[in-house]
Amino acid sequence: MAASSGVKVPRNFRLLEELEEGQKGVGDGTVSWGLEDDEDMTLTRWTGMIIGPARTNYENRIYSLKVECGPKYPEAPPTVRFVTKISMNGINNSNGTVDSRSIPILSKWQNSYSIKIVLQELRRLMTSKENMKLPQPPEGQTYSN
Amino acid sequence: MADNGAADPGNNNNNKPDASEGTIIKVTVKTPKDKEEIAISEDASVTQFKEEISRRFKAKQDQLVLIFAGKILKDGDSLNQHGIKDGLTVHLVIKTAHKAGDGASSSPSSSSSTQAGSSSSPSPGTNPSTAGTTGPAAPPTQTPNILTGFGDLSSLAGLGMGSANFMELQQQMQRQLMSNPEMLSQIMENPLVQNMMSNPDLMRQMIVANPQMQQLMERNPEISHMLNNPELMRQTMELARNPAMMQEMMRNQDRALSNLESIPGGYNALRRMYTDIQEPMFSAAREQFGSNPFSALGGNSESGAQPSRTENREPLPNPWGPPSSTSSSENGGGTTAGTGTTTGTNPSVSNPLGINAASLGNGMFNSPGMQSLMQQISENPQLMQNMLSAPYMRSMMQSLAQNPELASQNPASSPSAGTNTAQQQQLMQQMLQMFAGGGGGGTQTPEVRFQSQLDQLNAMGFINREANLQALIATGGDINAAIERLLGSQPS
């Protein structure tokens, strides 16, 4: 089955493709993602990493995230959760979950989006006026769950 | 039926030769700014990998944070564990205390205190202009934006701010400077800084070494011309050192420019000048230099001293072209000559103000301002020399030389200037000579200025005073460079 546009690509193929991209470092090097567990045959649990953008309060920090691509992915958006503590609009302060309704890319999800795009978008949101100056917790803290 | 591309995550789809038949794999290590390919054994541990990386990126191992597929690679792990294979990419973040390789300061409070505290012991003198200094004692923190020219002094890691990446340091400093103008003047006043700045070669090297600068230079060759003129550099640096002088200069220039507007067609020329040259340069320079006076250096060569006027602002330092009343506003500024670029040539890179050399003589020659310029020039050969040090003078000269009619036309059409043909030609020759002699000049004649150097050269056995003088002029008074010039030009 060819993965040409317009055809609905099976979930696993999509995820495998994203895995490959993550390993090859596609993109500008400011986000990274990969399977949390290489043995995970369902390709559900992913870890992501965002490097805090310059000139913001997030700068110089590496944010670790967990992304879960459910069975309906890519039709349904993944659930995203920050592992590293962060103070940002749309991110739950106590457990780091990303509120799908407040992050536009998740609320208006399209199946052409990908984990990479989600991470990049989160990074972009870090540079928004409302977020960039938010005081951040000390570096290195993580949510307990 | 399977789609190979999607179904093989570990497949080496890119063009790497299969190097992993032994155990060496090539892994790409990518930072937000940089990318390197590192060959490493596939059984290596993360620690070993980091060793290799620290060498290549010139950063300390403990500052390196490696990320692969969304996971941070811990030292105890092996590459195998994470599935790092040939041709894959690992992300690198170079931490510097509180930095993570992505740009400048994150915690301005701590950095500013370090900077403020150490501002009295600047280290620019300890940083030789070329990159790769080995760890000067004093923290490099408060050196101003000129250090963008230092290039990657990442061996400074561990110093002062502990910045592994000098770029970050610079950006940090820039930010500091921008927010604190006093700091800038503090820096400027520091004798070490001044010392460094008074060495034009050093400055030039620094500036040229900066990749951003190089880009800027590519976009605007005038900048490289400007940088290569030692005299200009020195004057520019003096300017930068002395803000009052700079302001004076700017004011003069502004006055000159406003005079330009009053000539027919002058306004258009001005506008062209601005849009074609100044804007891109200025905005390009502004990105890097912020509010630093050195932004003048990089982006806006008009802040250079009088000779520099010819660099970018004037459409044409036409020796016969009328200065169009700008000469009245300043003596040295007579260089802002011949602006009435009523000719139709579009500005091009080397001919930025669209001077159509061929039609130069015609419209411009008759204005009264031109004549006063001529007089001034004849009185002050230095002025002529200054004017001529612009790079595109050369092209104009050539075209004029090739077109003798033009040359004769020029003298002919200014009867009341009192300059006759013979004088004109004499002037021409003088100009040519001066021009060939290279950029130099100031308010005194070179001989006077270089008297001591000339004596030294004499004592060393260089008895050809003419040649000595030329060499000194060309090198801006730098004896060593002059000697090399002299030796280079002698048949061996």
XYZ file of C-alpha atoms in Angstrom:
637
model
C 0.000 0.000 0.000
C 1.604 3.194 -1.073
C 1.812 6.034 1.314
C 0.848 8.665 -1.160
C -1.113 11.640 -0.078
C -4.829 11.332 -0.043
C -4.645 7.752 1.026
C -5.239 6.918 4.611
C -1.982 5.609 5.940
C -2.204 2.902 8.514
C -1.212 3.920 11.968
C 1.786 1.714 12.280
C 3.268 2.831 9.075
C 2.870 6.390 10.100
C 4.471 5.783 13.409
C 7.323 3.860 11.918
C 7.946 6.701 9.598
C 7.972 9.093 12.477
C 10.330 6.852 14.325
C 12.704 6.938 11.455
C 12.505 10.656 11.220
C 13.173 10.965 14.872
C 16.263 8.890 14.593
C 17.528 10.726 11.602
C 17.137 14.057 13.249
C 14.911 15.564 10.668
C 14.257 19.162 11.466
C 16.358 21.852 12.950
C 17.708 20.013 15.908
C 15.615 21.704 18.494
C 13.220 18.855 19.072
C 13.779 15.183 19.240
C 11.468 12.232 19.655
C 11.597 8.517 19.690
C 10.021 5.422 21.114
C 10.107 5.235 24.814
C 10.698 1.569 24.659
C 12.281 0.083 21.610
C 10.464 -3.133 22.143
C 7.141 -1.453 22.121
C 5.462 -3.117 19.204
C 2.400 -1.003 19.478
C 4.433 2.137 18.994
C 2.307 3.885 21.512
C 4.615 5.435 24.000
C 7.040 7.967 22.838
C 9.423 10.300 24.486
C 10.066 13.730 23.173
C 12.529 16.427 23.931
C 12.297 20.107 23.386
C 15.205 22.474 23.670
C 14.004 25.709 25.145
C 14.115 28.515 22.622
C 16.509 31.379 23.034
C 15.454 34.666 24.460
C 12.763 33.194 26.547
C 12.665 31.992 30.067
C 12.806 28.473 28.733
C 16.107 28.986 27.136
C 18.935 26.605 27.758
C 16.674 24.036 29.184
C 15.868 20.641 27.901
C 12.289 19.637 28.358
C 11.384 16.031 28.389
C 7.929 14.930 27.357
C 5.911 11.809 27.038
C 3.704 11.425 24.041
C 1.141 8.755 23.752
C -0.223 7.859 20.375
C -3.425 6.029 20.929
C -4.953 3.431 18.672
C -6.783 6.069 16.696
C -3.658 8.005 15.880
C -3.196 9.765 13.525
C -6.869 10.463 13.258
C -6.925 11.403 16.889
C -4.290 13.603 18.414
C -1.748 12.113 20.767
C -1.782 12.924 24.432
C 1.203 14.864 25.503
C 2.647 15.304 28.907
C 5.640 17.197 30.125
C 7.967 15.302 32.358
C 10.189 18.238 33.112
C 8.480 20.859 35.158
C 7.427 23.815 33.165
C 5.247 26.826 33.568
C 3.341 27.471 30.410
C -0.159 28.231 29.346
C -2.070 25.105 28.565
C 0.144 22.877 30.652
C -1.190 21.569 33.874
C 0.962 22.821 36.671
C 0.778 19.838 38.897
C 1.248 16.978 36.536
C 2.496 18.407 33.322
C -0.275 17.207 31.077
C -0.842 19.276 28.032
C -4.408 20.409 27.789
C -5.607 19.373 24.380
C -8.177 22.095 24.307
C -5.795 24.945 24.897
C -3.107 23.967 22.495
C -4.516 24.807 19.077
C -2.674 22.148 17.242
C -4.154 19.500 19.439
C -7.626 20.927 19.518
C -7.689 21.288 15.769
C -5.821 18.176 15.017
C -5.367 16.961 11.498
C -4.130 13.615 10.513
C -1.274 15.106 8.620
C 0.175 16.388 11.846
C 2.802 14.371 13.575
C 4.711 14.125 16.802
C 7.370 16.316 15.365
C 4.863 18.979 14.572
C 3.401 18.820 18.025
C 6.797 19.248 19.607
C 7.726 22.054 17.319
C 4.474 23.765 17.974
C 4.932 23.516 21.703
C 8.331 25.000 21.267
C 6.912 27.772 19.228
C 4.376 28.492 21.884
C 7.201 28.933 24.309
C 8.200 31.950 22.349
C 4.797 33.564 22.510
C 4.488 36.729 24.477
C 2.322 35.206 27.076
C 4.672 32.360 27.763
C 8.137 33.585 27.191
C 8.394 35.561 30.338
C 6.684 33.231 32.710
C 8.880 32.514 35.674
C 10.046 28.979 35.505
C 10.705 26.471 38.246
C 14.309 25.625 38.904
C 15.892 23.525 36.284
C 15.882 19.788 36.512
C 12.647 19.270 38.347
C 10.185 16.752 37.108
C 6.617 15.930 37.793
C 6.304 13.098 40.170
C 4.111 10.863 38.122
C 3.068 -4.330 -0.690
C 4.960 -2.896 2.162
C 6.167 0.546 1.819
C 9.841 0.251 2.313
C 10.425 3.769 3.268
C 7.938 3.733 6.053
C 8.436 0.257 7.226
C 12.103 0.250 7.937
C 12.927 2.515 10.752
C 16.482 1.459 11.058
C 17.108 1.392 7.403
C 19.882 3.533 6.132
C 18.029 5.350 3.485
C 20.467 8.108 3.218
C 23.524 7.927 1.174
C 26.051 6.895 3.697
C 28.375 4.249 2.452
C 27.976 1.180 4.480
C 30.715 1.855 6.890
C 29.516 -0.409 9.585
C 30.959 -3.531 8.273
C 33.738 -3.029 10.699
C 32.442 -1.560 13.817
C 32.818 2.055 12.954
C 29.647 3.945 12.373
C 29.173 7.483 11.341
C 26.799 9.401 13.462
C 25.719 12.928 12.750
C 25.788 15.157 15.762
C 23.611 18.153 15.435
C 23.402 21.227 17.581
C 20.966 23.999 16.925
C 23.796 25.783 15.230
C 26.068 23.191 13.931
C 26.429 19.760 12.494
C 29.297 17.338 12.514
C 29.784 13.808 11.486
C 31.531 11.703 14.008
C 32.911 8.259 13.419
C 32.684 6.023 16.398
C 32.690 2.379 17.160
C 29.211 1.015 17.294
C 29.913 -0.690 20.550
C 31.093 2.457 22.159
C 29.645 3.831 25.310
C 28.048 7.173 25.562
C 31.049 8.380 27.488
C 33.389 7.535 24.690
C 31.092 9.147 22.261
C 31.091 12.267 24.356
C 34.862 12.294 24.427
C 34.932 12.343 20.708
C 32.286 14.998 20.587
C 33.977 17.166 23.127
C 37.047 17.175 20.985
C 35.205 18.002 17.866
C 32.995 20.673 19.286
C 35.629 21.946 21.639
C 33.454 21.730 24.676
C 33.861 19.971 27.955
C 32.403 16.554 28.261
C 30.281 17.396 31.193
C 28.696 20.176 29.276
C 27.445 17.887 26.611
C 23.941 16.632 26.646
C 23.097 14.108 23.996
C 19.618 13.432 22.904
C 18.536 10.669 20.655
C 15.003 9.900 19.704
C 13.682 11.993 22.504
C 15.833 10.458 25.195
C 18.808 11.854 26.975
C 21.818 9.621 26.636
C 23.386 8.924 29.948
C 27.073 8.358 30.286
C 26.692 4.832 31.440
C 24.676 3.778 28.446
C 25.996 2.420 25.243
C 25.131 3.583 21.810
C 23.808 0.193 21.039
C 21.361 0.384 23.845
C 19.686 3.332 22.312
C 19.782 1.905 18.877
C 22.169 4.443 17.486
C 23.299 3.181 14.158
C 25.197 4.376 11.189
C 23.757 7.414 9.559
C 21.469 8.443 12.341
C 21.413 11.790 13.998
C 21.972 12.600 17.602
C 21.124 15.985 18.969
C 23.668 17.780 21.027
C 23.133 20.485 23.505
C 26.129 22.195 24.984
C 25.350 23.333 28.439
C 27.293 26.085 30.014
C 26.448 26.194 33.631
C 22.987 27.447 33.023
C 23.281 27.468 29.288
C 22.184 24.845 26.863
C 23.763 25.901 23.642
C 20.785 27.645 22.314
C 21.682 31.242 22.620
C 22.497 33.799 25.163
C 21.846 34.400 28.768
C 19.045 32.754 30.498
C 19.688 34.106 33.932
C 20.650 37.686 33.384
C 20.903 38.400 37.044
C 23.761 36.108 37.735
C 25.486 36.852 34.515
C 25.205 40.550 34.898
C 26.712 40.421 38.324
C 29.649 38.511 37.046
C 30.021 40.894 34.250
C 29.703 43.977 36.285
C 32.132 42.648 38.772
C 34.726 41.869 36.255
C 34.269 44.782 33.992
C 37.334 46.382 35.354
C 39.525 43.614 34.192
C 38.622 43.218 30.600
C 40.086 40.501 28.670
C 39.965 41.706 25.105
C 43.639 42.155 25.251
C 43.982 38.604 26.271
C 42.033 37.390 23.352
C 44.101 37.496 20.261
C 42.115 38.383 17.319
C 42.126 34.993 15.821
C 39.906 32.351 17.162
C 41.137 29.587 19.297
C 42.658 31.401 22.121
C 43.849 29.086 24.756
C 42.252 30.305 27.867
C 43.076 33.801 28.865
C 43.096 34.525 32.488
C 40.534 37.219 32.752
C 36.951 36.506 31.973
C 36.015 37.622 28.522
C 32.622 38.678 29.575
C 32.514 42.360 29.258
C 34.122 42.691 25.931
C 31.730 44.498 23.676
C 30.146 43.368 20.500
C 33.297 43.761 18.551
C 34.022 40.362 19.804
C 31.637 39.037 17.313
C 34.730 39.128 15.295
C 36.447 36.690 17.507
C 34.693 33.805 15.998
C 34.397 30.697 17.920
C 36.508 31.028 20.978
C 34.887 28.095 22.528
C 38.010 27.112 24.296
C 37.018 29.820 26.660
C 34.744 27.305 28.188
C 35.110 27.352 31.857
C 36.168 30.899 31.993
C 34.204 33.550 33.578
C 30.749 32.645 32.623
C 31.906 29.253 31.661
C 30.705 29.784 28.201
C 31.595 27.001 25.877
C 30.182 28.712 22.947
C 31.500 32.114 22.389
C 28.591 33.062 20.334
C 26.373 32.672 23.280
C 28.670 34.757 25.290
C 28.603 37.466 22.767
C 24.901 37.430 22.545
C 24.736 37.570 26.226
C 26.974 40.498 26.330
C 25.107 42.228 23.675
C 22.018 41.916 25.661
C 23.773 43.232 28.668
C 25.129 46.090 26.768
C 21.888 46.930 25.222
C 20.208 47.118 28.510
C 22.987 48.992 30.132
C 24.529 51.741 28.102
C 26.762 52.757 30.913
C 28.467 49.499 30.753
C 29.345 50.179 27.219
C 30.973 53.444 28.012
C 32.740 51.780 30.850
C 34.099 49.257 28.513
C 35.120 51.806 26.029
C 37.022 53.721 28.543
C 38.979 50.809 29.656
C 42.535 51.229 28.463
C 42.901 47.661 27.426
C 39.960 47.897 25.188
C 41.200 51.105 23.802
C 44.515 49.572 23.212
C 43.050 46.782 21.325
C 40.915 49.024 19.324
C 43.763 51.145 18.276
C 45.249 48.301 16.445
C 43.492 48.301 13.138
C 44.749 44.964 12.047
C 43.465 43.338 15.117
C 40.113 44.888 14.700
C 39.859 43.935 11.148
C 40.782 40.378 11.823
C 38.230 40.171 14.507
C 35.544 41.548 12.438
C 36.320 39.478 9.468
C 36.462 36.309 11.428
C 32.902 36.574 12.472
C 30.753 34.444 10.239
C 27.887 36.826 10.467
C 30.189 39.520 9.356
C 31.308 37.405 6.533
C 27.794 37.008 5.409
C 27.311 40.666 5.646
C 30.394 41.172 3.638
C 29.185 38.905 0.958
C 26.039 40.806 0.680
C 27.726 44.113 0.654
C 31.201 44.256 -0.771
C 31.565 47.800 0.339
C 31.977 46.532 3.773
C 34.920 44.441 2.857
C 36.397 47.367 1.057
C 35.924 49.431 4.052
C 37.460 46.885 6.276
C 40.461 46.578 4.125
C 41.320 50.143 4.301
C 43.525 50.427 7.350
C 43.208 54.102 7.626
C 39.534 53.874 7.553
C 39.550 51.257 10.184
C 41.622 53.305 12.454
C 39.462 56.303 12.060
C 36.398 54.281 12.574
C 37.777 52.857 15.711
C 38.702 56.177 17.026
C 35.247 57.222 16.324
C 33.844 54.344 18.168
C 36.047 55.099 21.052
C 35.006 58.614 21.235
C 31.293 58.944 21.095
C 31.419 62.674 20.943
C 33.543 62.528 17.889
C 31.235 60.069 16.378
C 28.305 62.277 16.906
C 30.134 65.121 15.360
C 30.910 63.006 12.399
C 27.370 61.901 12.026
C 26.194 65.392 12.245
C 28.563 66.480 9.574
C 27.486 63.728 7.405
C 23.871 64.440 7.927
C 24.438 67.979 7.028
C 26.231 66.932 3.925
C 23.481 64.645 2.986
C 20.826 67.171 3.499
C 22.702 69.393 1.186
C 22.509 66.710 -1.353
C 18.842 66.899 -1.316
C 18.832 70.311 -2.707
C 20.332 69.380 -6.007
C 18.003 68.361 -8.734
C 17.860 64.650 -8.747
C 19.728 64.587 -5.528
C 16.865 63.421 -3.516
C 16.327 60.438 -5.699
C 19.926 59.589 -5.507
C 19.750 59.774 -1.806
C 16.802 57.569 -1.655
C 18.429 55.075 -3.902
C 21.438 55.136 -1.733
C 19.410 54.387 1.234
C 17.314 51.613 -0.075
C 20.006 49.880 -1.933
C 22.735 50.091 0.527
C 22.047 51.330 3.844
C 18.868 49.584 4.654
C 19.953 46.040 4.108
C 23.242 46.657 5.684
C 21.857 48.462 8.573
C 19.250 45.931 9.337
C 21.707 43.149 8.856
C 24.136 44.792 11.139
C 21.539 45.724 13.616
C 20.738 42.129 14.242
C 24.136 41.505 15.500
C 25.287 44.660 16.916
C 22.305 46.076 18.566
C 22.861 49.524 19.735
C 26.534 49.214 19.785
C 28.361 52.038 18.183
C 30.172 49.427 16.293
C 27.049 48.896 14.382
C 28.467 51.744 12.494
C 31.459 49.700 11.721
C 29.588 46.794 10.415
C 26.462 48.116 9.027
C 26.837 51.657 8.293
C 30.113 52.647 6.996
C 29.262 56.268 6.915
C 30.334 56.558 10.431
C 33.833 56.047 9.271
C 35.875 59.134 9.102
C 36.017 61.529 6.306
C 37.560 59.203 3.819
C 34.899 56.730 4.530
C 32.366 59.112 3.289
C 33.310 57.955 -0.062
C 32.569 54.410 0.768
C 28.925 54.136 0.721
C 27.228 57.351 0.839
C 28.534 59.161 -2.117
C 27.371 58.296 -5.475
C 30.666 59.209 -6.789
C 33.745 60.827 -5.566
C 34.296 62.263 -8.918
C 37.338 64.423 -8.899
C 35.846 66.573 -11.506
C 32.363 65.999 -10.346
C 30.806 68.733 -8.377
C 30.562 68.140 -4.710
C 27.363 69.966 -5.103
C 27.769 72.286 -2.247
C 28.590 69.639 0.267
C 32.134 70.732 0.163
C 31.046 73.882 1.726
C 29.936 72.154 4.810
C 33.151 70.496 5.552
C 36.584 70.358 4.288
C 37.176 66.702 4.614
C 33.688 66.044 3.622
C 34.389 67.287 0.210
C 34.386 63.686 -0.553
C 30.663 63.615 -0.634
C 31.008 64.800 -4.092
C 29.063 64.471 -7.223
C 25.834 63.267 -5.922
C 23.709 64.418 -8.722
C 23.462 61.026 -10.174
C 21.167 62.183 -12.762
C 22.544 59.560 -14.981
C 20.416 56.586 -15.521
C 22.654 53.816 -14.382
C 21.075 51.666 -11.800
C 22.961 51.070 -8.658
C 24.929 47.923 -8.784
C 27.101 46.428 -6.220
C 30.350 47.921 -7.184
C 28.789 51.032 -8.372
C 26.383 51.497 -5.633
C 25.077 54.817 -6.403
C 24.475 54.240 -9.983
C 27.154 56.439 -11.256
C 27.433 56.275 -14.899
C 31.004 57.236 -15.209
C 30.725 58.089 -18.819
C 28.310 60.853 -18.402
C 29.925 62.181 -15.327
C 31.591 65.132 -16.654
C 28.581 66.563 -18.194
C 25.939 67.724 -15.852
C 27.991 67.979 -12.817
C 30.755 69.994 -13.857
C 29.191 73.282 -14.036
C 28.010 73.827 -10.590
C 29.764 76.293 -8.413
C 30.203 73.820 -5.666
C 32.351 71.799 -7.938
C 34.685 74.604 -8.450
C 35.183 75.250 -4.830
C 35.917 71.603 -4.486
C 38.510 71.852 -7.146
C 40.139 74.644 -5.319
C 40.097 72.838 -2.098
C 41.527 69.862 -3.716
C 44.335 71.650 -5.275
C 45.154 73.172 -1.976
C 44.972 70.028 -0.075
C 46.255 67.006 -1.839
C 45.417 64.963 1.156
C 41.821 65.583 0.538
C 42.187 64.280 -2.894
C 43.797 61.224 -1.619
C 41.043 60.665 0.815
C 38.495 60.973 -1.847
C 40.265 58.617 -3.976
C 40.510 55.874 -1.518
C 37.078 54.709 -2.356
C 37.093 51.468 -4.211
C 34.901 52.419 -7.009
C 37.002 55.339 -7.743
C 39.134 52.839 -9.384
C 36.507 51.817 -11.829
C 35.632 55.341 -12.518
C 39.202 56.224 -13.060
C 39.571 53.453 -15.459
C 36.638 54.450 -17.455
C 37.802 57.986 -17.431
C 41.243 57.033 -18.449
C 39.861 55.108 -21.295
C 37.826 57.923 -22.344
C 40.161 60.768 -22.895
C 37.515 62.848 -24.472
C 35.648 62.781 -21.299
C 38.675 63.877 -19.471
C 39.196 66.734 -21.757
C 35.601 67.557 -21.660
C 35.809 68.009 -17.998
C 38.377 70.711 -17.976
C 36.822 72.344 -20.904
C 33.491 72.798 -19.340
C 34.534 74.633 -16.306
C 35.950 77.814 -17.520
C 35.441 79.830 -14.452
C 36.988 77.293 -12.204
C 40.191 78.744 -13.236
C 41.547 75.344 -13.881
C 43.013 74.913 -17.209
C 43.786 71.750 -19.000
C 47.298 71.489 -17.847
C 46.335 71.893 -14.292
C 43.630 69.347 -14.664
C 45.946 66.833 -16.037
C 48.391 67.514 -13.377
C 45.683 67.042 -10.882
C 44.725 63.849 -12.559
C 48.160 62.503 -12.316
C 48.486 63.534 -8.817
C 45.297 61.825 -8.028
C 46.287 58.736 -9.777
C 49.463 58.657 -7.923
C 47.853 59.189 -4.657
C 45.286 56.680 -5.415
C 47.884 54.182 -6.369
C 49.639 54.964 -3.213
C 46.790 53.473 -1.361
C 44.468 54.792 1.232
C 46.093 56.802 3.837
C 46.099 60.315 4.831
C 44.676 62.280 7.562
C 45.147 65.823 8.340
C 48.879 65.809 8.047
C 50.795 64.657 5.111
C 51.966 61.135 5.379
C 55.524 62.180 5.527
C 54.995 64.105 8.613
C 53.001 61.399 10.234
C 55.321 58.659 9.370
C 58.437 60.544 10.080
C 59.553 58.312 12.834
C 58.705 55.226 10.876
C 60.577 56.534 7.922
C 63.571 57.086 10.074
C 63.395 53.618 11.364
C 63.137 52.205 7.925
C 66.073 54.240 6.890
C 68.087 52.977 9.753
C 67.214 49.456 8.764
C 68.591 49.999 5.377
C 65.546 50.801 3.343
C 66.872 53.792 1.657
C 64.236 54.328 -0.931
C 62.252 57.003 0.769
C 59.555 57.057 -1.836
C 58.955 53.389 -1.575
C 59.071 53.556 2.179
C 56.523 56.232 2.225
C 54.259 54.363 -0.088
C 54.545 51.275 1.978
C 53.847 53.157 5.145
C 50.871 54.805 3.662
C 49.540 51.557 2.434
C 49.897 49.882 5.759
C 48.739 52.834 7.730
C 51.987 53.348 9.544
C 52.551 49.808 10.543
C 56.280 49.363 10.227
C 56.363 45.630 10.149
C 53.767 45.402 7.481
C 55.516 48.112 5.564
C 58.732 46.222 5.667
C 57.052 43.196 4.342
C 55.567 45.197 1.587
C 58.908 46.597 0.730
C 60.548 43.259 0.766
C 57.804 41.772 -1.246
C 58.106 44.329 -3.928
C 61.821 44.013 -4.300
C 63.107 41.549 -6.769
C 64.650 38.784 -4.769
